[in-house]
mmCIF file of C-alpha atoms in Angstrom:
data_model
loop_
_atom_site.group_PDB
_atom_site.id
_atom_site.type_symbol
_atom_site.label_atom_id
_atom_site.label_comp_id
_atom_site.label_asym_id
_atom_site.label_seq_id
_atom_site.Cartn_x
_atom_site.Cartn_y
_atom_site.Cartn_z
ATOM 1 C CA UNK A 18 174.393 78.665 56.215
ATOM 2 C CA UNK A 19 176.485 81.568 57.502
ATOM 3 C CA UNK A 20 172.920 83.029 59.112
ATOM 4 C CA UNK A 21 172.607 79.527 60.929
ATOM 5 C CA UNK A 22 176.016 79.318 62.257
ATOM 6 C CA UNK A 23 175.787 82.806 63.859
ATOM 7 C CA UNK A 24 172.360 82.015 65.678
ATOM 8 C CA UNK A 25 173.688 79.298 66.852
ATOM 9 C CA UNK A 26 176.616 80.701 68.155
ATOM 10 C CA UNK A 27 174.666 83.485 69.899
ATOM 11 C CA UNK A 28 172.209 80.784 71.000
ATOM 12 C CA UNK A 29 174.927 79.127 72.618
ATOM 13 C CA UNK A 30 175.824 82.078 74.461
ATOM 14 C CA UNK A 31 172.681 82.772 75.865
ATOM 15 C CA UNK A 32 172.195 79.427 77.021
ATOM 16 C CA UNK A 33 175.457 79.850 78.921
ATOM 17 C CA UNK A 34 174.936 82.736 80.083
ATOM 18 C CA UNK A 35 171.852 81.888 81.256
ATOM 19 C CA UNK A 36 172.986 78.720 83.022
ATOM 20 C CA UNK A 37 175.547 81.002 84.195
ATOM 21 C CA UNK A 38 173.144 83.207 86.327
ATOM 22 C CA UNK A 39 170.846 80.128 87.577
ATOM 23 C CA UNK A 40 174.128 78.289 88.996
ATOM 24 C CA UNK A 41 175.080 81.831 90.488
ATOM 25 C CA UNK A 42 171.977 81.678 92.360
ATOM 26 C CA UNK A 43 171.850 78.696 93.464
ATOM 27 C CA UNK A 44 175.340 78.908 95.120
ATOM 28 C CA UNK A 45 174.548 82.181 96.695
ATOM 29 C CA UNK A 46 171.555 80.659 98.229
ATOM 30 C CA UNK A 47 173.167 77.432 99.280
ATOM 31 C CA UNK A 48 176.405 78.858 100.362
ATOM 32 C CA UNK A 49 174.048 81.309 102.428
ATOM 33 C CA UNK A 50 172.651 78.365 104.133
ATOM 34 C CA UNK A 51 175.821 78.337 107.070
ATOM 35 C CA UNK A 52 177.161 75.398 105.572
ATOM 36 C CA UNK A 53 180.398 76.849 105.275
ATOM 37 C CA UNK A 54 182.281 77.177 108.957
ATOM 38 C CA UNK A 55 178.375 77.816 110.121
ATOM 39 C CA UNK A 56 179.180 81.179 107.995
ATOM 40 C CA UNK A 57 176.541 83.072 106.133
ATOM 41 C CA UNK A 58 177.726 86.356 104.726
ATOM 42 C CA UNK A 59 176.192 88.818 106.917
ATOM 43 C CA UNK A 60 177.889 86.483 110.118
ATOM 44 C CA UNK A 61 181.470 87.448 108.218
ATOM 45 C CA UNK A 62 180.081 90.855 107.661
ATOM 46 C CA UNK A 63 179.634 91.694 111.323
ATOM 47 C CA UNK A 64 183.040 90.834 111.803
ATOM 48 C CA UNK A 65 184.342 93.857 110.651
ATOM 49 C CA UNK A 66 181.468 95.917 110.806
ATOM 50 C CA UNK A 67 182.642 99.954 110.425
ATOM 51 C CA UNK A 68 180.731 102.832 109.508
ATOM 52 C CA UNK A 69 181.014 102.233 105.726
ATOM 53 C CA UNK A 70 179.253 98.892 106.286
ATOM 54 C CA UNK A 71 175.006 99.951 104.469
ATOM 55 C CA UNK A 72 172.115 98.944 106.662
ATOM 56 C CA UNK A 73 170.906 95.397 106.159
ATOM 57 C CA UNK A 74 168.159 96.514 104.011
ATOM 58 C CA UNK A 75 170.597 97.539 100.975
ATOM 59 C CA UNK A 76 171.057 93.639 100.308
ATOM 60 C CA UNK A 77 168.137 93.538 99.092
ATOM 61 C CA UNK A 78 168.758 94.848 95.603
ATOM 62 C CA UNK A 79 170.540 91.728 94.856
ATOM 63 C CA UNK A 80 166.942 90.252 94.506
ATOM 64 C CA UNK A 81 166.274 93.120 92.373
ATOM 65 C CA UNK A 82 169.260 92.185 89.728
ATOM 66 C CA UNK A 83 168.806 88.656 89.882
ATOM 67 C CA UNK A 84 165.102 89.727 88.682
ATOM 68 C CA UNK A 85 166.578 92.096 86.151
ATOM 69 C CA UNK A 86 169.049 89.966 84.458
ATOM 70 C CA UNK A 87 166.626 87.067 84.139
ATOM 71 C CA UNK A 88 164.211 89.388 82.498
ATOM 72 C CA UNK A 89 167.353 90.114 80.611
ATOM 73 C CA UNK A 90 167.677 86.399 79.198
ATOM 74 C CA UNK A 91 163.951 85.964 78.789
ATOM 75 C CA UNK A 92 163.558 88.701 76.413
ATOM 76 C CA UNK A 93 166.420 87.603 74.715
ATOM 77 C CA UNK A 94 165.544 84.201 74.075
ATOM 78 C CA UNK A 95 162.299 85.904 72.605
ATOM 79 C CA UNK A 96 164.974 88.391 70.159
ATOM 80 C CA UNK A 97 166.565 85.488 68.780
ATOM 81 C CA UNK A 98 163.633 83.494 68.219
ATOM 82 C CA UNK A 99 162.175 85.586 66.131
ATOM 83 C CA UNK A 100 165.398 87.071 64.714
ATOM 84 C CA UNK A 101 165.467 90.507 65.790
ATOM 85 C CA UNK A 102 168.025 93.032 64.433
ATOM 86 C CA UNK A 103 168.319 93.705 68.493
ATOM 87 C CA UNK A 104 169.819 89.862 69.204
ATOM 88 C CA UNK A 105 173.032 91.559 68.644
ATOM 89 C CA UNK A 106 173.187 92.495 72.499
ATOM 90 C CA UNK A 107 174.124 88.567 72.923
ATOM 91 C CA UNK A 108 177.366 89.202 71.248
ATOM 92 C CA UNK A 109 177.725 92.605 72.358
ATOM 93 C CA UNK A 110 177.868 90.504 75.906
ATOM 94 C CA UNK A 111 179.856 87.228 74.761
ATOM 95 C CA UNK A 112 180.741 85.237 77.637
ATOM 96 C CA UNK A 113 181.528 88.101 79.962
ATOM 97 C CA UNK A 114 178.473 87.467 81.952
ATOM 98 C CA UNK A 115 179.604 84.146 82.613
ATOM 99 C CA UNK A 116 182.794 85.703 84.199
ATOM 100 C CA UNK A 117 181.043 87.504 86.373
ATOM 101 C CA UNK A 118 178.877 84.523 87.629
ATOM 102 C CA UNK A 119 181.862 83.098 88.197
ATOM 103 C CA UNK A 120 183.515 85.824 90.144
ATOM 104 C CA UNK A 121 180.239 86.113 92.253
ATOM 105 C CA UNK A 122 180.715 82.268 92.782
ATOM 106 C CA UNK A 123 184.464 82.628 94.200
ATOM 107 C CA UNK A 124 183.530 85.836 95.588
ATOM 108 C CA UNK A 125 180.957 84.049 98.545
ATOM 109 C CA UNK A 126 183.516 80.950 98.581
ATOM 110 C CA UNK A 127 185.976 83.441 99.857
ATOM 111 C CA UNK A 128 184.359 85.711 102.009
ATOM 112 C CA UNK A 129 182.673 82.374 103.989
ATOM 113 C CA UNK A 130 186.319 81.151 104.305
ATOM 114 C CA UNK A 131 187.365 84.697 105.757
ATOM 115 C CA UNK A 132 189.838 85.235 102.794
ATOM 116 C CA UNK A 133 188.444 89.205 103.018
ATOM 117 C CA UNK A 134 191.728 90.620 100.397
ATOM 118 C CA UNK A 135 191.257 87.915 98.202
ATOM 119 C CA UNK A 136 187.574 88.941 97.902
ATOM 120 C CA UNK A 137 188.646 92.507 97.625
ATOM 121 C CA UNK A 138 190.177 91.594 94.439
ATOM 122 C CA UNK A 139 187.502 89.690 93.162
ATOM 123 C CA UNK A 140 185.794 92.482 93.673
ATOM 124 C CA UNK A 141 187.860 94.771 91.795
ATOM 125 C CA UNK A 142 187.879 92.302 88.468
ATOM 126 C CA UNK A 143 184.456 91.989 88.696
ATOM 127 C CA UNK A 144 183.907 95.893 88.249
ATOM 128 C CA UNK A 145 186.200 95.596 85.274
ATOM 129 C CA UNK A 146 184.552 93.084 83.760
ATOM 130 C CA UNK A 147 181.415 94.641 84.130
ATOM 131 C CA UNK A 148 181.992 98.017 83.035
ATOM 132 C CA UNK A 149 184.233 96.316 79.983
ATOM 133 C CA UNK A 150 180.549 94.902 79.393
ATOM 134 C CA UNK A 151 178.884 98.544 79.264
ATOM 135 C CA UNK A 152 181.150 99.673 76.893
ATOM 136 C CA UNK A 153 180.585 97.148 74.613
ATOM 137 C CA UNK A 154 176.788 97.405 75.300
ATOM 138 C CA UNK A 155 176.158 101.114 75.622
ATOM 139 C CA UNK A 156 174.335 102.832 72.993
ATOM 140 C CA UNK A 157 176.313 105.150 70.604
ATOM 141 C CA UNK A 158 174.038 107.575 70.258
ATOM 142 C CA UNK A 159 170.969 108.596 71.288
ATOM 143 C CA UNK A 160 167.491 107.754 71.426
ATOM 144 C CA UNK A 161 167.064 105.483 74.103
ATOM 145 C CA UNK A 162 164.552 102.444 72.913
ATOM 146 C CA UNK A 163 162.592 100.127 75.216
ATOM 147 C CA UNK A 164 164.743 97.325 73.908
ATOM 148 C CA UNK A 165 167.915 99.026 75.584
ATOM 149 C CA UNK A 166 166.248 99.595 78.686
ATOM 150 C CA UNK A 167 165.843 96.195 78.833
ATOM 151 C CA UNK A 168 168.817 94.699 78.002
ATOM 152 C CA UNK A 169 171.326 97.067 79.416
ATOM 153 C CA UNK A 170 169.898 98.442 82.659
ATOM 154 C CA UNK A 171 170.387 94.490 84.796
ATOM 155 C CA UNK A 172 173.628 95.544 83.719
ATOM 156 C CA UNK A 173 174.175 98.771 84.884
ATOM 157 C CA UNK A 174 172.614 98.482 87.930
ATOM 158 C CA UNK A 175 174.770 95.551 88.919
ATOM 159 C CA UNK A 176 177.547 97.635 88.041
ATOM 160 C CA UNK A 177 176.597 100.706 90.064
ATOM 161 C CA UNK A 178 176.339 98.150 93.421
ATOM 162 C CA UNK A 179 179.437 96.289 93.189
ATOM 163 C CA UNK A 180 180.899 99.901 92.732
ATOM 164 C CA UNK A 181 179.709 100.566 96.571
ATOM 165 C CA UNK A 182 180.321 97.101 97.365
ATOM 166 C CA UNK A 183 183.612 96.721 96.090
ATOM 167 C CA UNK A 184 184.478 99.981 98.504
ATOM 168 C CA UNK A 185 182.636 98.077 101.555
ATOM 169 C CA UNK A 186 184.575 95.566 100.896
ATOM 170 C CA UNK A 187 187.935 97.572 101.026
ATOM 171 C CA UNK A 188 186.407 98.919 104.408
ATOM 172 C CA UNK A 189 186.350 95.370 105.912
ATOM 173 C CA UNK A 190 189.428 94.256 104.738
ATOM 174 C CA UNK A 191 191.073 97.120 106.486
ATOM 175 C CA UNK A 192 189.453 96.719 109.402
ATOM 176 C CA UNK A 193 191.057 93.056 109.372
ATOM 177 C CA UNK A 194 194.288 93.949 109.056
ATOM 178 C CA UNK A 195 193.719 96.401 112.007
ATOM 179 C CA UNK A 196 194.889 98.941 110.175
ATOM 180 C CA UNK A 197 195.819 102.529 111.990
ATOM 181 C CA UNK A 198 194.818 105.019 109.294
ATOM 182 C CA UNK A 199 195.816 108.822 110.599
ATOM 183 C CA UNK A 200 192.144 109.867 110.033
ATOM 184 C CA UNK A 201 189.379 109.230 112.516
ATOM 185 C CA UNK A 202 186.963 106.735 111.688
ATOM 186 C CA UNK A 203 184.874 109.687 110.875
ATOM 187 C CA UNK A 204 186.931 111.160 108.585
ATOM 188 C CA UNK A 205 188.026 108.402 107.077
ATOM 189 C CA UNK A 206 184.113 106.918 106.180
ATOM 190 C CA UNK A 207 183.483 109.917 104.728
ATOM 191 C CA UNK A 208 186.161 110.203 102.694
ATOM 192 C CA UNK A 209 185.749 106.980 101.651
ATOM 193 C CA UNK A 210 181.764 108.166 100.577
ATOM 194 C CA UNK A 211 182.915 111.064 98.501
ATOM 195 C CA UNK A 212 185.247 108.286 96.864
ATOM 196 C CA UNK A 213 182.444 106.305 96.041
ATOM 197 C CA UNK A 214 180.039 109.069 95.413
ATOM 198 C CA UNK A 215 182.982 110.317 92.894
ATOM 199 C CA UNK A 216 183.180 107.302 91.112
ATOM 200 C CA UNK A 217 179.347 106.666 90.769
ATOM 201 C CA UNK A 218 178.525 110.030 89.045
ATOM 202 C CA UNK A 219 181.714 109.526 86.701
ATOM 203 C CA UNK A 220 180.506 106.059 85.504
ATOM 204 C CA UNK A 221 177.244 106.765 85.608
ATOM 205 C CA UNK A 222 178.029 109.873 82.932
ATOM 206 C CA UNK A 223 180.443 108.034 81.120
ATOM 207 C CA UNK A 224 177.788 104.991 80.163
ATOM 208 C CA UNK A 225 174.936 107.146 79.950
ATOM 209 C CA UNK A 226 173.031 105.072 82.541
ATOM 210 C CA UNK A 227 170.577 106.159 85.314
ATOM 211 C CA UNK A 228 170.622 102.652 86.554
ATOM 212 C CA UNK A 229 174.221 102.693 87.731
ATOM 213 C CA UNK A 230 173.732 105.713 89.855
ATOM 214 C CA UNK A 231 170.506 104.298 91.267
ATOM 215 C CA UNK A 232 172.417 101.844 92.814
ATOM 216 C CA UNK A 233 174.776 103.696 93.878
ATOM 217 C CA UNK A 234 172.618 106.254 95.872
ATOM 218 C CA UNK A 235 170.970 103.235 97.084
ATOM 219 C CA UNK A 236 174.159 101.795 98.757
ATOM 220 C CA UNK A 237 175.433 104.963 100.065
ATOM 221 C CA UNK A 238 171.928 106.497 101.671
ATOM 222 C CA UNK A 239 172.244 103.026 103.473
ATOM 223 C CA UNK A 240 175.301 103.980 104.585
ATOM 224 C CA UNK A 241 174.008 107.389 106.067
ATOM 225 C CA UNK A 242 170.991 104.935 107.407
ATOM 226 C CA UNK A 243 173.045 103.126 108.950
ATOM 227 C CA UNK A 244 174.946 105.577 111.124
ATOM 228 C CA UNK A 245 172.111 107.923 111.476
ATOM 229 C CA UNK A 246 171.705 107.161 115.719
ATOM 230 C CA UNK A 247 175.669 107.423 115.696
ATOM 231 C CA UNK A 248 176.922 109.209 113.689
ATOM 232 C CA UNK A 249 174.914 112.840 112.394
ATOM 233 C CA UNK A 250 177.880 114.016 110.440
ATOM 234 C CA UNK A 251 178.212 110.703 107.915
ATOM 235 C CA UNK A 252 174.728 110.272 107.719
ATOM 236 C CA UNK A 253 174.565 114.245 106.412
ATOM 237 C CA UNK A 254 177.501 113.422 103.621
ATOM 238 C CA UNK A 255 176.223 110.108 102.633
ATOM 239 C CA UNK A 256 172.518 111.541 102.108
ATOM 240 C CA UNK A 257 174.587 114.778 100.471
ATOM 241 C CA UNK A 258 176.409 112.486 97.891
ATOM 242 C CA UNK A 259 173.480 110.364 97.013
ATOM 243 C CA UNK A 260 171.459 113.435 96.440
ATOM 244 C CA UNK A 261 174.708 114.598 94.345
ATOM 245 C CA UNK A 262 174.173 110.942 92.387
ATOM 246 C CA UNK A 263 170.560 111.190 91.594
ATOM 247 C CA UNK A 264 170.725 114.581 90.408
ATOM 248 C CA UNK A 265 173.338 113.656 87.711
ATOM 249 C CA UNK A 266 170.602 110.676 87.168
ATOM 250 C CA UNK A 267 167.989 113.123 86.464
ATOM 251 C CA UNK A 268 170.064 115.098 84.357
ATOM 252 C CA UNK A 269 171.089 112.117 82.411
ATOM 253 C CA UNK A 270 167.498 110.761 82.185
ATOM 254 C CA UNK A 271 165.884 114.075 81.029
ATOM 255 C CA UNK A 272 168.915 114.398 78.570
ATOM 256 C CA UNK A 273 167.417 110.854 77.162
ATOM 257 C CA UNK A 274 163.945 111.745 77.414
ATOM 258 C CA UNK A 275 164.694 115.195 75.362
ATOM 259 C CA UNK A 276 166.884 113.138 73.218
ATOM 260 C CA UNK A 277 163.631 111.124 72.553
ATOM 261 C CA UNK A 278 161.160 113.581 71.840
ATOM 262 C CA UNK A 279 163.284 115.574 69.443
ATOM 263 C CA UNK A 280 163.767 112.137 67.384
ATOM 264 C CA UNK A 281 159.869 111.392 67.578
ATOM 265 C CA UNK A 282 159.463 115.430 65.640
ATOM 266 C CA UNK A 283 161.818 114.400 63.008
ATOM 267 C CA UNK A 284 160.951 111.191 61.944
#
């Protein structure tokens, strides 16, 4: 009886979860339509464009982590059904997904209304929320299975975007209030890049995940993309830092891989 009770209870959190991530969806698409103001978010975007802002392209990895996370849901669906020791992830996740869908939610109600610092701090809860979810999520110890992969890396990837996003975002906002930093823009964009680069490589070795910094060298290379016919010297740093990222990725991921190999000779 006590068995039953807990699938349900983790069935029920899947199912919200999942509902969660379809409604998230769906508002990001409809929202995206210009039926706010005749806003979509790249129209608010170019308001405050500044050298932070990534090249259009970047956006694109949003498909990407939709695709992850439902992948995500699908193969847990399949964990419970057949009552896999590995269902525990559900738990491990509660109902902080659904947070998050509902942050993203407010998040594009916001920024279409042109409420840029209240989005800034919906930005910075949702990177709480999110890395409160790795911890709860990441492996203890070593080796890294197939199942993990799977259920942690939608995770961590999201993570490592809204990381560069949530700094973006902090870019635009300033640029809103108009305000006069003592740097030049210059300066200040690449400072804010080693910020960002900075934080990627710490949470990136903190969880253990390749994914994070993936995203993160993603974001900032668009950066330097972005400002490569303006502006050599931040399209140098920003390709510099992401380099900086995916070498602590490939140090992480060989440390895994070793990891791996030396459990496969002992077992």
């Amino acid at each position: 009886m006590q068995e039953q009770n807990y699938t349900m209870q983790r069935s029920t959190i899947l199912y919200i979860n999942f509902t969660s991530l379809v409604a998230t969806i769906f508002v990001n698409y409809f929202f995206n339509t210009g039926i706010i103001n005749g806003n979509t978010v790249k129209t608010v975007s170019d308001r405050y464009e500044n050298m932070f802002t990534p090249a259009d392209y970047a956006f694109g990895i949003w498909g990407i982590i939709y695709f992850l996370l439902t992948i995500h849901f699908i193969y847990c669906f399949y964990l419970l059904k057949n009552n896999d020791s590995n269902a525990t992830i559900i738990k491990k996740v509660g109902l902080l997904f659904a947070v998050t869908s509902l942050i993203n939610c407010f998040w594009i109600y916001f920024w279409l209304h042109d409420l840029i610092g209240i989005c800034l701090i919906l930005m910075i809860v949702l990177l709480y929320v999110l890395t409160t979810m790795l911890t709860r999520i990441t492996p203890k110890k070593e080796p890294t299975t197939l199942t993990q992969l799977i259920t942690t890396t939608p995770f961590t990837l999201y993570g490592g975007w809204v990381c560069v996003a949530m700094i973006a975002n902090a870019a635009a906002f300033l640029v809103k209030l108009g305000w006069k930093h003592t740097l030049e823009d210059e300066l200040w964009t690449i400072l804010l890049i080693i910020i960002a680069g900075f934080i990627n490589i710490l949470l990136s070795w903190k969880y253990r995940a390749v994914a994070f910094g993936l995203a993160g060298a993603w974001g900032l290379s668009a950066v330097a993309i972005n400002n490569l016919d303006t502006n050599y010297t931040v399209s140098v740093v920003g390709i510099l830092t992401a380099t900086a990222i995916l070498s602590t990725c490939f140090y992480i991921g060989t440390r895994k891989l070793t990891t791996n190999q030396s459990s496969l000779q002992t077992s």
